[in-house]
Amino acid sequence: KLNWLSAYDEAFRQLDAEFDLSQSDLSALIRMVKSNNGKLSANKRKQYYYLPESVIARIEEVVRESFPEATGGSVDAADADSP
């Protein structure tokens, strides 16, 4: 869990500095992108229709960088420490 929180905090700080989004939207977007293997689903993109594609792409990029396992599937805290 500590690794997840550190990665989340890193992504949140970076994106909060780059974009003027509400904290609740930014938090939700990070969690949705993380849970969907580093991509925001088409359905969720419709929910955030007011965000330019470039902003969504940057959020996806930062989440993938902050959570390297995001593109490789879900990793729980116990697996994160395994070699």
Coordinates of C-alpha atoms in Angstrom, one line a residue:
K1 CA 0.0 0.0 0.0
L2 CA 2.8 2.4 0.8
N3 CA 4.2 2.1 -2.8
W4 CA 0.7 2.8 -4.2
L5 CA 0.3 5.9 -2.0
S6 CA 3.7 7.2 -2.9
A7 CA 2.9 6.7 -6.6
Y8 CA -0.5 8.3 -6.2
D9 CA 0.9 11.3 -4.4
E10 CA 3.6 11.7 -7.1
A11 CA 1.1 11.7 -9.9
F12 CA -1.3 14.0 -8.0
R13 CA 1.3 16.6 -7.2
Q14 CA 2.7 16.6 -10.7
L15 CA -0.8 16.9 -12.4
D16 CA -2.1 19.4 -9.9
A17 CA 0.9 21.7 -10.7
E18 CA 0.2 21.3 -14.5
F19 CA -3.6 21.6 -14.6
D20 CA -6.4 23.6 -13.0
L21 CA -8.6 20.7 -12.1
S22 CA -10.7 20.2 -9.0
Q23 CA -9.0 17.9 -6.5
S24 CA -11.9 15.5 -6.7
D25 CA -11.8 15.2 -10.5
L26 CA -8.0 14.8 -10.5
S27 CA -8.1 12.1 -7.8
A28 CA -10.9 10.3 -9.7
L29 CA -9.1 10.5 -13.0
I30 CA -5.8 9.1 -11.5
R31 CA -7.7 6.2 -9.9
M32 CA -9.7 5.4 -13.1
V33 CA -6.6 5.6 -15.4
K34 CA -4.6 3.4 -12.9
S35 CA -7.4 0.8 -12.6
N36 CA -7.7 0.6 -16.4
N37 CA -4.1 -0.3 -17.2
G38 CA -3.0 3.3 -17.8
K39 CA -5.8 4.4 -20.1
L40 CA -9.0 6.3 -19.5
S41 CA -11.9 4.3 -21.0
A42 CA -14.1 5.6 -23.8
N43 CA -17.0 5.7 -21.4
K44 CA -15.1 7.8 -18.8
R45 CA -13.8 10.1 -21.6
K46 CA -17.5 11.0 -22.3
Q47 CA -17.9 11.8 -18.6
Y48 CA -15.0 14.2 -18.8
Y49 CA -16.0 15.6 -22.3
Y50 CA -14.8 19.1 -21.2
L51 CA -11.2 18.1 -20.9
P52 CA -9.1 18.4 -24.1
E53 CA -7.6 15.2 -25.4
S54 CA -4.1 16.6 -24.7
V55 CA -5.0 16.9 -21.0
I56 CA -6.3 13.3 -20.8
A57 CA -3.2 12.1 -22.7
R58 CA -0.9 13.8 -20.2
I59 CA -2.9 12.4 -17.2
E60 CA -2.5 8.9 -18.7
E61 CA 1.2 9.5 -19.3
V62 CA 1.9 10.7 -15.7
V63 CA -0.1 7.8 -14.2
R64 CA 1.8 5.3 -16.3
E65 CA 5.1 6.9 -15.2
S66 CA 4.1 7.0 -11.5
F67 CA 2.7 3.5 -11.5
P68 CA 5.0 1.5 -13.8
E69 CA 2.8 -1.6 -13.2
A70 CA -0.2 0.3 -14.6
T71 CA 0.4 -1.0 -18.1
G72 CA 1.2 -4.5 -16.9
G73 CA -2.0 -5.1 -14.9
S74 CA -2.9 -4.7 -11.3
V75 CA -0.2 -5.3 -8.7
D76 CA -1.0 -5.4 -5.0
A77 CA 1.3 -4.3 -2.3
A78 CA 2.5 -7.8 -1.5
D79 CA 3.6 -8.4 -5.1
A80 CA 5.2 -4.9 -5.5
D81 CA 8.1 -5.9 -3.2
S82 CA 8.8 -9.2 -5.0
P83 CA 11.7 -9.3 -7.5

